[in-house]
Amino acid sequence: MNKIIENITTTALQNPEKICYQNGEETHTYQELLQKSDQVASFLQDKFLPAKSPLVIFGEQQFEMLVLFLGSIKAGHPYIPVDDASDPSRVIQINGVAKPSLILNWSNITDFGVETPQATKTELQQVLSSDNNIYDSNKSVGLDDDFYIIFTSGTTGTPKGVQISTNNILDFAHWAQEKFDYTDQMKMLLQAPFSFDLSVFDIYPGLMSGVTLNVVDKDTTKNFGKLQQAILKSDFNTWVSTPSFFEMCLLFRGFDEEHLPQLNKFMFCGEELTHATAQKLLKKFPSAKVYNTYGPTENTVAITSVLIDQAALDKYDRLPIGYLKSNMEHKILGSVDSKTGMMTGELLVSGPDVSKGYLNNPVQTQKAFENIDGKIFYHTGDMVSEAEDGLLYYHGRTDFQIKMHGYRIELEEVDSLLGNLKQVKQSCTVPLYNKKKQVNKMIACIVLEDEYSNLDTNDLTDTIKNSLKETTMEYMIPNVLKFVKQLPISKNGKIDRKTLIGEINE
Ligand code: AMP
């Protein structure tokens, strides 16, 4: 049996009636999770799909998505979670790279425009109400096999599939369980989409510990009033989110310790936790434990952590990202900063949380994963510095990857998408930062093809944005299109993105 499944099963059998999933009024027990995922495994093994072939699992944050994830692991297939907010073109791209043998579709979309066969929601509903639950657990996903593959943005317009194995997750889960004291008394906010590995902070260490996952889904997140109600009426005691999501909730009146006394632990990951945000948090929830954690998808969710208390806030202007997990090695490619005396440069990490690379993409894998003295080190692309005691500080990226509202975006990819449009001769997309140094907006500076250069800019903006909508996700679309005559060019003749970033943020 797969080791993670074994762990979840052992915990679940101690208290099968325990609620594992709650979304508003909807609840499901651990027993249901176990039984229904057996039914999915049985259905999948009856299909005799190629061994270990990946499956796309398309949907939102429903209970059934978790059932499908576990079912596919039990049957012996890694899964690729794709959020139903993605348009069909995302599925086409992922399908092209991953070549899945089946799409498990828990949505109402009928056609993804790919040849890959799909199991529709209706079909899956029948599976979940059938009596067939026999499957061969010897064929389940193994320790070093891929468990899930999460697709992130890529520089050339083709997304990269990060392969995460059972061993990778086990190592992360054991660390998280110990570091953040997971117990079966925990009720955890689960807000991140399942296609974002922040959700794994909740799902695997959580289910292995017998927690209740309190889902706040996309519909709720999008609607201010509904979200306010969901958060203020909730009884969860553990918060997991990006700092951006938390900041949004800071606007709710009554979002404080007095009204939510049970909420006493906050874990953040995915982007910078600013001093201002952490300070507001501790003002509202003075008794809470607040953790900043850091990690790229390629390193399985998070690899550092640090407790942010009032003493830390008093000591640091920019908060540290924490201490690296003790079983990981690291190198900092850079030099000693003369001002701070700290080693500063790009962070490279090696160890049991590091992915084996990008699925079917040896070129990008070789670029990012380097063999140094027989060990694989992942180039995080993050600039850090390290204090004598090992505490790490984040100083931004070495490349043009940004985080906006928690989403990871490679600016080159946005330009590659813009470059496919007939109106665009050249483009350079840059971030606009707010006072807290967070990316507030993406501004695309565009040189138009001559025949479009005299058209009305409002019309052009609408047309270009609408065309982008057909090929990419909402969050990848620049907020502002700025039509310019020319772009700055660097000495070696390339578009000078750094200069443009400076100009836009002047
Ligand atoms: P993702 O793969 O979507 O989890 O994004 C990983 C990237 O997000 C990292 O390489 C960092 O650039 C950024 N990141 C994640 N956590 C933090 C943090 N606590 N502070 C600053 N940046 C972070």
Short mmCIF file of C-alpha atoms and ligand atoms in Angstrom, two decimals:
data_model
loop_
_atom_site.label_atom_id
_atom_site.label_comp_id
_atom_site.label_asym_id
_atom_site.label_seq_id
_atom_site.Cartn_x
_atom_site.Cartn_y
_atom_site.Cartn_z
CA MET A 1 0.00 0.00 0.00
CA ASN A 2 1.18 3.56 -0.60
CA LYS A 3 2.77 4.87 2.62
CA ILE A 4 0.71 8.08 2.72
CA ILE A 5 -2.50 6.16 2.14
CA GLU A 6 -1.42 3.74 4.89
CA ASN A 7 -0.88 6.64 7.28
CA ILE A 8 -4.22 8.23 6.48
CA THR A 9 -5.98 4.86 6.79
CA THR A 10 -4.45 4.09 10.19
CA THR A 11 -5.51 7.48 11.53
CA ALA A 12 -8.95 7.27 9.92
CA LEU A 13 -9.70 3.81 11.33
CA GLN A 14 -9.20 5.11 14.88
CA ASN A 15 -12.14 7.43 14.40
CA PRO A 16 -13.95 6.69 11.13
CA GLU A 17 -16.90 8.97 11.88
CA LYS A 18 -14.64 11.99 12.37
CA ILE A 19 -15.30 14.82 9.92
CA CYS A 20 -12.39 15.16 7.51
CA TYR A 21 -13.95 17.74 5.18
CA GLN A 22 -16.24 20.64 5.93
CA ASN A 23 -17.39 23.30 3.48
CA GLY A 24 -20.20 25.42 4.94
CA GLU A 25 -22.95 22.97 5.84
CA GLU A 26 -21.44 20.15 3.80
CA THR A 27 -19.44 17.59 5.77
CA HIS A 28 -17.80 14.23 5.02
CA THR A 29 -16.21 11.65 7.28
CA TYR A 30 -12.89 9.83 7.10
CA GLN A 31 -14.82 6.62 6.48
CA GLU A 32 -16.36 8.12 3.35
CA LEU A 33 -12.95 9.28 2.17
CA LEU A 34 -11.52 5.79 2.53
CA GLN A 35 -14.47 3.96 1.00
CA LYS A 36 -15.05 6.26 -1.91
CA SER A 37 -11.38 6.40 -2.85
CA ASP A 38 -11.40 2.57 -2.88
CA GLN A 39 -14.26 2.74 -5.40
CA VAL A 40 -12.29 5.14 -7.58
CA ALA A 41 -9.20 2.88 -7.37
CA SER A 42 -11.29 -0.12 -8.38
CA PHE A 43 -12.78 1.77 -11.34
CA LEU A 44 -9.34 2.94 -12.50
CA GLN A 45 -7.67 -0.45 -12.22
CA ASP A 46 -10.52 -1.98 -14.25
CA LYS A 47 -9.53 0.33 -17.08
CA PHE A 48 -6.04 -1.20 -17.38
CA LEU A 49 -4.42 2.17 -18.08
CA PRO A 50 -0.68 2.17 -18.81
CA ALA A 51 1.18 1.57 -15.52
CA LYS A 52 2.07 4.76 -13.63
CA SER A 53 0.57 6.99 -16.35
CA PRO A 54 -0.53 10.34 -14.92
CA LEU A 55 -4.18 11.38 -14.70
CA VAL A 56 -5.48 14.92 -14.95
CA ILE A 57 -7.99 15.61 -12.18
CA PHE A 58 -10.07 18.64 -13.08
CA GLY A 59 -12.34 20.38 -10.63
CA GLU A 60 -12.41 22.79 -7.73
CA GLN A 61 -12.07 22.19 -4.00
CA GLN A 62 -14.87 19.67 -3.63
CA PHE A 63 -14.65 16.65 -1.32
CA GLU A 64 -14.80 14.43 -4.40
CA MET A 65 -11.54 15.94 -5.65
CA LEU A 66 -9.78 14.57 -2.55
CA VAL A 67 -11.48 11.23 -3.17
CA LEU A 68 -10.21 11.23 -6.77
CA PHE A 69 -6.67 12.15 -5.65
CA LEU A 70 -6.50 9.29 -3.16
CA GLY A 71 -8.25 6.92 -5.57
CA SER A 72 -5.71 7.55 -8.28
CA ILE A 73 -2.79 6.98 -5.85
CA LYS A 74 -4.37 3.75 -4.64
CA ALA A 75 -4.78 2.60 -8.24
CA GLY A 76 -1.14 3.41 -9.06
CA HIS A 77 -1.35 6.70 -10.96
CA PRO A 78 0.09 10.12 -10.10
CA TYR A 79 -2.39 12.93 -10.45
CA ILE A 80 -2.21 16.39 -11.96
CA PRO A 81 -4.63 18.73 -10.18
CA VAL A 82 -6.07 21.33 -12.55
CA ASP A 83 -8.37 24.00 -11.17
CA ASP A 84 -11.62 24.50 -13.02
CA ALA A 85 -10.93 28.24 -13.16
CA SER A 86 -8.33 27.39 -15.80
CA ASP A 87 -9.60 27.59 -19.30
CA PRO A 88 -9.52 24.58 -21.63
CA SER A 89 -6.28 25.83 -23.22
CA ARG A 90 -4.48 25.11 -19.95
CA VAL A 91 -5.68 21.51 -20.21
CA ILE A 92 -4.48 21.39 -23.83
CA GLN A 93 -1.01 22.60 -22.79
CA ILE A 94 -0.78 20.24 -19.81
CA ASN A 95 -2.12 17.38 -21.89
CA GLY A 96 0.58 18.03 -24.49
CA VAL A 97 3.36 17.91 -21.90
CA ALA A 98 2.13 15.20 -19.53
CA LYS A 99 0.31 12.89 -21.95
CA PRO A 100 -2.13 11.67 -19.28
CA SER A 101 -4.01 8.45 -19.93
CA LEU A 102 -7.30 9.81 -18.58
CA ILE A 103 -8.97 13.02 -17.43
CA LEU A 104 -11.11 12.68 -14.33
CA ASN A 105 -13.51 15.54 -14.81
CA TRP A 106 -15.38 16.76 -11.73
CA SER A 107 -16.82 19.78 -13.53
CA ASN A 108 -19.53 20.60 -16.02
CA ILE A 109 -17.14 21.23 -18.89
CA THR A 110 -17.84 18.64 -21.57
CA ASP A 111 -15.04 19.11 -24.08
CA PHE A 112 -11.40 20.01 -23.38
CA GLY A 113 -10.41 19.89 -27.03
CA VAL A 114 -8.01 16.98 -26.49
CA GLU A 115 -8.06 13.35 -27.63
CA THR A 116 -7.35 12.00 -24.14
CA PRO A 117 -10.35 10.05 -22.89
CA GLN A 118 -12.21 11.45 -19.92
CA ALA A 119 -14.40 10.10 -17.16
CA THR A 120 -17.24 12.59 -16.85
CA LYS A 121 -18.77 13.79 -13.62
CA THR A 122 -21.87 11.66 -14.27
CA GLU A 123 -19.74 8.58 -14.79
CA LEU A 124 -17.73 9.33 -11.65
CA GLN A 125 -20.92 9.87 -9.65
CA GLN A 126 -21.95 6.36 -10.64
CA VAL A 127 -18.56 5.02 -9.57
CA LEU A 128 -19.00 6.68 -6.18
CA SER A 129 -22.36 5.04 -5.66
CA SER A 130 -21.33 1.59 -6.85
CA ASP A 131 -20.36 -1.40 -4.69
CA ASN A 132 -17.07 -2.06 -6.46
CA ASN A 133 -14.27 -1.29 -4.10
CA ILE A 134 -11.74 -4.06 -4.68
CA TYR A 135 -8.35 -2.97 -5.93
CA ASP A 136 -4.81 -4.29 -5.81
CA SER A 137 -2.81 -2.17 -3.37
CA ASN A 138 0.43 -3.77 -4.62
CA LYS A 139 -0.02 -1.63 -7.70
CA SER A 140 -0.41 1.62 -5.76
CA VAL A 141 2.01 4.53 -6.27
CA GLY A 142 5.41 3.61 -4.74
CA LEU A 143 7.76 5.58 -2.52
CA ASP A 144 9.88 7.02 -5.29
CA ASP A 145 7.10 7.24 -7.88
CA ASP A 146 5.43 10.52 -8.74
CA PHE A 147 2.52 11.19 -6.39
CA TYR A 148 1.33 14.46 -7.88
CA ILE A 149 2.53 16.73 -10.64
CA ILE A 150 1.81 20.42 -10.25
CA PHE A 151 2.13 22.67 -13.26
CA THR A 152 3.65 26.10 -12.83
CA SER A 153 4.26 28.92 -15.24
CA GLY A 154 7.14 28.55 -17.70
CA THR A 155 9.19 31.19 -19.53
CA THR A 156 8.34 30.06 -23.03
CA GLY A 157 4.58 29.83 -22.72
CA THR A 158 4.73 26.10 -21.92
CA PRO A 159 4.00 25.28 -18.29
CA LYS A 160 6.42 23.06 -16.34
CA GLY A 161 5.15 19.98 -14.47
CA VAL A 162 6.88 19.64 -11.10
CA GLN A 163 7.06 15.94 -10.16
CA ILE A 164 6.57 15.28 -6.46
CA SER A 165 7.03 11.73 -5.14
CA THR A 166 5.51 9.92 -2.16
CA ASN A 167 8.88 10.26 -0.40
CA ASN A 168 8.94 14.02 -1.02
CA ILE A 169 5.51 14.42 0.58
CA LEU A 170 6.25 12.08 3.46
CA ASP A 171 9.30 14.09 4.35
CA PHE A 172 7.40 17.37 4.16
CA ALA A 173 4.44 15.96 6.11
CA HIS A 174 6.56 14.55 8.96
CA TRP A 175 8.40 17.85 9.29
CA ALA A 176 5.17 19.88 9.23
CA GLN A 177 3.43 17.59 11.74
CA GLU A 178 6.26 18.05 14.20
CA LYS A 179 7.04 21.71 13.57
CA PHE A 180 3.45 22.95 13.74
CA ASP A 181 2.06 20.39 16.24
CA TYR A 182 -0.62 18.83 14.05
CA THR A 183 -3.18 16.92 16.15
CA ASP A 184 -6.61 15.48 15.48
CA GLN A 185 -8.00 18.49 17.32
CA MET A 186 -6.95 20.74 14.49
CA LYS A 187 -9.51 22.37 12.23
CA MET A 188 -7.61 23.86 9.35
CA LEU A 189 -8.57 26.58 6.93
CA LEU A 190 -8.09 25.19 3.42
CA GLN A 191 -8.49 28.05 0.98
CA ALA A 192 -5.76 27.53 -1.61
CA PRO A 193 -6.82 25.94 -4.90
CA PHE A 194 -5.77 22.29 -5.13
CA SER A 195 -3.58 23.12 -8.14
CA PHE A 196 -1.44 25.30 -5.83
CA ASP A 197 0.78 23.28 -3.50
CA LEU A 198 -0.04 25.48 -0.53
CA SER A 199 -3.15 23.27 -0.29
CA VAL A 200 -0.81 20.34 0.47
CA PHE A 201 0.06 22.09 3.78
CA ASP A 202 -3.45 21.12 4.80
CA ILE A 203 -4.19 17.97 2.86
CA TYR A 204 -1.45 15.39 3.56
CA PRO A 205 -0.01 16.25 6.97
CA GLY A 206 -3.61 17.12 7.89
CA LEU A 207 -5.29 13.88 6.81
CA MET A 208 -2.37 11.87 8.23
CA SER A 209 -3.04 13.56 11.60
CA GLY A 210 -6.83 13.19 11.55
CA VAL A 211 -7.66 16.91 11.27
CA THR A 212 -10.78 18.50 9.84
CA LEU A 213 -10.17 20.43 6.64
CA ASN A 214 -12.34 23.55 6.63
CA VAL A 215 -12.69 24.47 3.00
CA VAL A 216 -13.38 28.02 1.90
CA ASP A 217 -13.93 27.59 -1.80
CA LYS A 218 -13.41 29.85 -4.78
CA ASP A 219 -17.02 31.06 -4.99
CA THR A 220 -16.83 32.17 -1.38
CA THR A 221 -13.38 33.74 -1.77
CA LYS A 222 -14.57 35.82 -4.73
CA ASN A 223 -17.54 37.28 -2.88
CA PHE A 224 -16.55 39.73 -0.13
CA GLY A 225 -19.77 39.37 1.87
CA LYS A 226 -19.83 35.59 1.63
CA LEU A 227 -16.18 35.34 2.55
CA GLN A 228 -16.64 37.58 5.56
CA GLN A 229 -19.48 35.38 6.77
CA ALA A 230 -17.56 32.18 6.14
CA ILE A 231 -14.52 33.41 8.07
CA LEU A 232 -16.37 35.02 10.95
CA LYS A 233 -18.79 32.11 11.45
CA SER A 234 -16.07 29.51 11.17
CA ASP A 235 -14.79 27.43 14.03
CA PHE A 236 -11.40 26.56 12.57
CA ASN A 237 -8.44 26.97 14.88
CA THR A 238 -5.57 26.88 12.36
CA TRP A 239 -5.04 29.29 9.52
CA VAL A 240 -3.09 28.39 6.36
CA SER A 241 -2.91 30.87 3.50
CA THR A 242 -0.79 33.29 1.56
CA PRO A 243 -0.24 36.63 3.27
CA SER A 244 -2.34 38.24 0.47
CA PHE A 245 -5.42 36.25 1.38
CA PHE A 246 -4.98 37.05 5.05
CA GLU A 247 -4.63 40.75 4.27
CA MET A 248 -7.95 40.66 2.48
CA CYS A 249 -9.58 39.22 5.60
CA LEU A 250 -8.04 41.91 7.80
CA LEU A 251 -10.76 44.21 6.44
CA PHE A 252 -13.50 42.23 8.19
CA ARG A 253 -14.87 43.81 11.33
CA GLY A 254 -14.80 41.24 14.12
CA PHE A 255 -11.85 39.34 12.66
CA ASP A 256 -9.93 39.21 15.93
CA GLU A 257 -9.19 37.15 18.98
CA GLU A 258 -12.21 38.41 20.88
CA HIS A 259 -14.63 37.11 18.23
CA LEU A 260 -12.59 34.07 17.13
CA PRO A 261 -10.88 32.92 20.33
CA GLN A 262 -10.24 29.41 19.00
CA LEU A 263 -8.15 30.70 16.09
CA ASN A 264 -4.66 30.56 17.55
CA LYS A 265 -2.25 29.35 14.89
CA PHE A 266 -1.34 30.96 11.56
CA MET A 267 0.92 29.46 8.93
CA PHE A 268 1.93 31.52 5.92
CA CYS A 269 3.70 30.47 2.77
CA GLY A 270 3.96 31.33 -0.89
CA GLU A 271 5.03 34.96 -0.80
CA GLU A 272 6.63 37.52 1.45
CA LEU A 273 5.03 38.03 4.85
CA THR A 274 5.55 41.71 5.45
CA HIS A 275 6.32 43.26 8.79
CA ALA A 276 3.17 45.41 8.56
CA THR A 277 0.90 42.41 7.99
CA ALA A 278 2.43 40.37 10.79
CA GLN A 279 2.19 43.35 13.15
CA LYS A 280 -1.52 43.82 12.33
CA LEU A 281 -2.07 40.12 12.90
CA LEU A 282 -0.48 40.12 16.33
CA LYS A 283 -2.47 43.20 17.30
CA LYS A 284 -5.70 41.43 16.44
CA PHE A 285 -4.67 37.99 17.69
CA PRO A 286 -2.13 38.67 20.46
CA SER A 287 -2.05 35.07 21.74
CA ALA A 288 -1.65 33.44 18.34
CA LYS A 289 1.38 31.55 17.12
CA VAL A 290 2.41 32.92 13.73
CA TYR A 291 4.79 31.11 11.40
CA ASN A 292 6.45 32.35 8.26
CA THR A 293 7.43 29.51 5.95
CA TYR A 294 9.08 29.49 2.54
CA GLY A 295 9.47 27.05 -0.31
CA PRO A 296 9.08 26.61 -4.06
CA THR A 297 6.74 23.94 -5.50
CA GLU A 298 9.92 22.13 -6.63
CA ASN A 299 10.85 21.59 -2.96
CA THR A 300 7.44 20.29 -1.80
CA VAL A 301 5.48 23.13 -0.26
CA ALA A 302 7.84 24.54 2.39
CA ILE A 303 11.40 24.00 3.55
CA THR A 304 11.93 26.74 6.13
CA SER A 305 10.01 28.08 9.08
CA VAL A 306 10.27 30.65 11.82
CA LEU A 307 7.98 31.78 14.60
CA ILE A 308 7.09 35.45 14.25
CA ASP A 309 6.32 36.88 17.67
CA GLN A 310 6.47 40.43 19.01
CA ALA A 311 10.18 40.02 19.81
CA ALA A 312 10.85 39.09 16.15
CA LEU A 313 8.82 42.08 14.96
CA ASP A 314 10.79 44.37 17.26
CA LYS A 315 14.07 42.93 16.03
CA TYR A 316 13.61 42.79 12.24
CA ASP A 317 12.46 45.36 9.69
CA ARG A 318 12.12 42.76 6.98
CA LEU A 319 11.02 39.43 8.43
CA PRO A 320 13.22 36.36 8.03
CA ILE A 321 11.89 33.35 6.10
CA GLY A 322 13.23 30.96 8.68
CA TYR A 323 15.58 28.07 9.29
CA LEU A 324 15.99 25.35 6.71
CA LYS A 325 14.72 21.86 7.56
CA SER A 326 17.54 20.08 9.37
CA ASN A 327 17.78 17.20 6.87
CA MET A 328 18.40 19.48 3.89
CA GLU A 329 21.67 20.86 2.59
CA HIS A 330 22.05 24.23 1.00
CA LYS A 331 24.50 26.50 -0.73
CA ILE A 332 24.33 30.22 -1.33
CA LEU A 333 25.81 31.22 -4.66
CA GLY A 334 27.06 34.72 -4.02
CA SER A 335 29.37 36.66 -1.78
CA VAL A 336 29.58 38.18 1.66
CA ASP A 337 27.62 41.41 1.84
CA SER A 338 29.96 44.09 3.14
CA LYS A 339 27.18 45.91 5.01
CA THR A 340 25.65 42.96 6.85
CA GLY A 341 28.57 40.53 6.82
CA MET A 342 26.13 37.85 5.71
CA MET A 343 26.56 35.44 2.82
CA THR A 344 24.13 36.68 0.17
CA GLY A 345 23.15 35.15 -3.15
CA GLU A 346 20.98 32.54 -4.84
CA LEU A 347 19.74 29.71 -2.62
CA LEU A 348 20.41 26.16 -3.81
CA VAL A 349 18.91 23.27 -1.85
CA SER A 350 19.34 19.53 -1.81
CA GLY A 351 17.60 16.81 0.18
CA PRO A 352 14.54 14.63 0.55
CA ASP A 353 12.04 17.36 -0.35
CA VAL A 354 13.58 18.17 -3.70
CA SER A 355 11.62 17.10 -6.79
CA LYS A 356 13.23 14.85 -9.38
CA GLY A 357 12.53 17.49 -12.02
CA TYR A 358 10.00 18.65 -14.57
CA LEU A 359 7.91 15.97 -16.27
CA ASN A 360 9.07 15.22 -19.83
CA ASN A 361 11.21 18.34 -19.85
CA PRO A 362 14.90 17.43 -19.62
CA VAL A 363 16.03 20.87 -20.84
CA GLN A 364 14.33 22.84 -18.05
CA THR A 365 15.18 20.11 -15.53
CA GLN A 366 18.85 20.36 -16.36
CA LYS A 367 18.74 24.12 -16.07
CA ALA A 368 17.20 24.14 -12.61
CA PHE A 369 18.49 20.91 -11.00
CA GLU A 370 22.27 20.66 -10.82
CA ASN A 371 24.35 17.66 -9.81
CA ILE A 372 27.05 18.91 -7.46
CA ASP A 373 29.39 16.23 -6.09
CA GLY A 374 26.81 13.52 -6.62
CA LYS A 375 23.93 15.42 -5.01
CA ILE A 376 21.09 17.15 -6.83
CA PHE A 377 20.74 20.81 -5.90
CA TYR A 378 17.70 22.83 -6.98
CA HIS A 379 18.38 26.43 -8.03
CA THR A 380 15.54 28.26 -6.30
CA GLY A 381 16.08 31.54 -8.17
CA ASP A 382 15.58 33.25 -4.80
CA MET A 383 18.13 35.69 -3.40
CA VAL A 384 18.70 35.08 0.28
CA SER A 385 21.19 35.92 2.96
CA GLU A 386 22.09 33.79 5.93
CA ALA A 387 22.87 34.80 9.48
CA GLU A 388 25.47 32.92 11.51
CA ASP A 389 22.84 30.80 13.22
CA GLY A 390 21.37 29.70 9.86
CA LEU A 391 18.41 32.10 9.80
CA LEU A 392 17.57 32.95 6.19
CA TYR A 393 16.32 36.29 4.81
CA TYR A 394 14.65 36.74 1.44
CA HIS A 395 15.74 39.49 -0.95
CA GLY A 396 13.69 38.87 -4.09
CA ARG A 397 14.31 36.93 -7.27
CA THR A 398 17.33 36.47 -9.49
CA ASP A 399 15.02 36.19 -12.50
CA PHE A 400 11.77 37.74 -13.66
CA GLN A 401 9.37 35.53 -11.76
CA ILE A 402 6.89 37.47 -9.66
CA LYS A 403 4.21 36.68 -7.14
CA MET A 404 0.97 38.60 -7.47
CA HIS A 405 -1.89 37.91 -5.06
CA GLY A 406 -0.19 34.58 -4.32
CA TYR A 407 0.12 33.49 -7.96
CA ARG A 408 3.52 32.60 -9.39
CA ILE A 409 4.00 34.24 -12.77
CA GLU A 410 6.99 34.33 -15.11
CA LEU A 411 6.91 37.67 -16.90
CA GLU A 412 8.55 36.12 -19.96
CA GLU A 413 5.56 33.82 -20.28
CA VAL A 414 3.14 36.76 -20.31
CA ASP A 415 5.24 38.33 -23.08
CA SER A 416 5.34 35.09 -24.99
CA LEU A 417 1.51 34.98 -24.91
CA LEU A 418 1.28 38.63 -25.94
CA GLY A 419 3.77 38.00 -28.73
CA ASN A 420 1.37 35.47 -30.27
CA LEU A 421 -1.20 38.21 -30.91
CA LYS A 422 -1.28 39.88 -34.30
CA GLN A 423 -1.42 43.40 -32.87
CA VAL A 424 1.77 43.03 -30.83
CA LYS A 425 5.19 43.69 -32.35
CA GLN A 426 7.09 43.67 -29.03
CA SER A 427 6.14 43.63 -25.39
CA CYS A 428 7.74 43.80 -22.00
CA THR A 429 5.62 43.10 -18.94
CA VAL A 430 6.80 44.51 -15.63
CA PRO A 431 5.52 44.56 -12.05
CA LEU A 432 4.28 47.70 -10.33
CA TYR A 433 5.10 47.54 -6.62
CA ASN A 434 3.16 49.09 -3.73
CA LYS A 435 4.74 50.69 -0.65
CA LYS A 436 5.03 47.29 1.02
CA LYS A 437 7.11 46.09 -1.96
CA GLN A 438 4.36 43.70 -3.05
CA VAL A 439 3.40 43.43 -6.69
CA ASN A 440 0.22 45.42 -7.05
CA LYS A 441 -0.26 45.30 -10.81
CA MET A 442 1.29 43.91 -13.95
CA ILE A 443 1.91 46.50 -16.62
CA ALA A 444 2.52 45.33 -20.17
CA CYS A 445 4.40 47.87 -22.29
CA ILE A 446 3.54 47.11 -25.88
CA VAL A 447 4.90 48.26 -29.22
CA LEU A 448 2.11 47.74 -31.75
CA GLU A 449 2.44 46.42 -35.28
CA ASP A 450 2.29 49.42 -37.63
CA GLU A 451 -1.21 48.75 -38.96
CA TYR A 452 -2.67 48.88 -35.44
CA SER A 453 -0.71 51.84 -34.13
CA ASN A 454 -3.39 54.44 -34.93
CA LEU A 455 -6.33 52.56 -33.45
CA ASP A 456 -8.17 53.66 -30.33
CA THR A 457 -6.17 52.44 -27.31
CA ASN A 458 -9.25 51.56 -25.24
CA ASP A 459 -10.53 49.33 -28.03
CA LEU A 460 -7.10 47.78 -28.43
CA THR A 461 -6.84 47.11 -24.70
CA ASP A 462 -10.20 45.31 -24.74
CA THR A 463 -9.31 43.27 -27.82
CA ILE A 464 -5.91 42.23 -26.52
CA LYS A 465 -7.22 41.33 -23.06
CA ASN A 466 -10.08 39.34 -24.60
CA SER A 467 -7.65 37.45 -26.84
CA LEU A 468 -5.46 36.65 -23.84
CA LYS A 469 -8.50 35.34 -21.99
CA GLU A 470 -8.81 32.66 -24.65
CA THR A 471 -5.33 31.35 -24.06
CA THR A 472 -4.45 31.91 -20.44
CA MET A 473 -5.65 32.17 -16.87
CA GLU A 474 -7.18 35.38 -15.56
CA TYR A 475 -4.27 36.05 -13.19
CA MET A 476 -1.76 35.99 -16.07
CA ILE A 477 -3.47 38.88 -17.88
CA PRO A 478 -1.68 42.21 -17.35
CA ASN A 479 -3.82 44.72 -15.48
CA VAL A 480 -2.66 47.65 -17.58
CA LEU A 481 -1.58 47.79 -21.22
CA LYS A 482 0.67 50.71 -22.00
CA PHE A 483 1.21 51.38 -25.69
CA VAL A 484 4.68 52.76 -26.35
CA LYS A 485 6.69 53.67 -29.44
CA GLN A 486 9.76 51.73 -28.30
CA LEU A 487 11.13 49.70 -25.41
CA PRO A 488 14.46 50.33 -23.67
CA ILE A 489 17.25 48.19 -25.10
CA SER A 490 20.26 46.98 -23.10
CA LYS A 491 23.88 47.10 -24.23
CA ASN A 492 23.69 43.62 -25.66
CA GLY A 493 20.66 44.51 -27.72
CA LYS A 494 17.98 42.83 -25.60
CA ILE A 495 14.85 44.42 -24.23
CA ASP A 496 15.97 45.92 -20.93
CA ARG A 497 13.34 44.75 -18.48
CA LYS A 498 15.28 45.97 -15.44
CA THR A 499 15.37 49.54 -16.73
CA LEU A 500 11.70 49.41 -17.57
CA ILE A 501 10.87 48.12 -14.08
CA GLY A 502 12.78 51.12 -12.71
CA GLU A 503 10.94 53.56 -14.98
CA ILE A 504 7.49 52.17 -14.18
CA ASN A 505 8.16 52.27 -10.44
CA GLU A 506 9.74 55.74 -10.35
P1 AMP B 1 5.40 28.52 -5.50
O1 AMP B 1 6.18 27.53 -6.28
O2 AMP B 1 4.16 28.98 -6.17
O3 AMP B 1 5.16 28.06 -4.09
O4 AMP B 1 6.32 29.84 -5.40
C1 AMP B 1 7.58 29.76 -4.82
C2 AMP B 1 8.20 31.12 -4.75
O5 AMP B 1 7.41 31.99 -3.94
C3 AMP B 1 9.55 31.09 -4.07
O6 AMP B 1 10.57 30.68 -4.95
C4 AMP B 1 9.69 32.52 -3.58
O7 AMP B 1 10.11 33.37 -4.62
C5 AMP B 1 8.25 32.87 -3.19
N1 AMP B 1 8.01 32.63 -1.76
C6 AMP B 1 7.46 31.55 -1.20
N2 AMP B 1 7.37 31.69 0.15
C7 AMP B 1 7.90 32.89 0.45
C8 AMP B 1 8.12 33.64 1.67
N3 AMP B 1 7.75 33.17 2.87
N4 AMP B 1 8.72 34.85 1.57
C9 AMP B 1 9.10 35.34 0.37
N5 AMP B 1 8.89 34.70 -0.81
C10 AMP B 1 8.30 33.50 -0.78
#
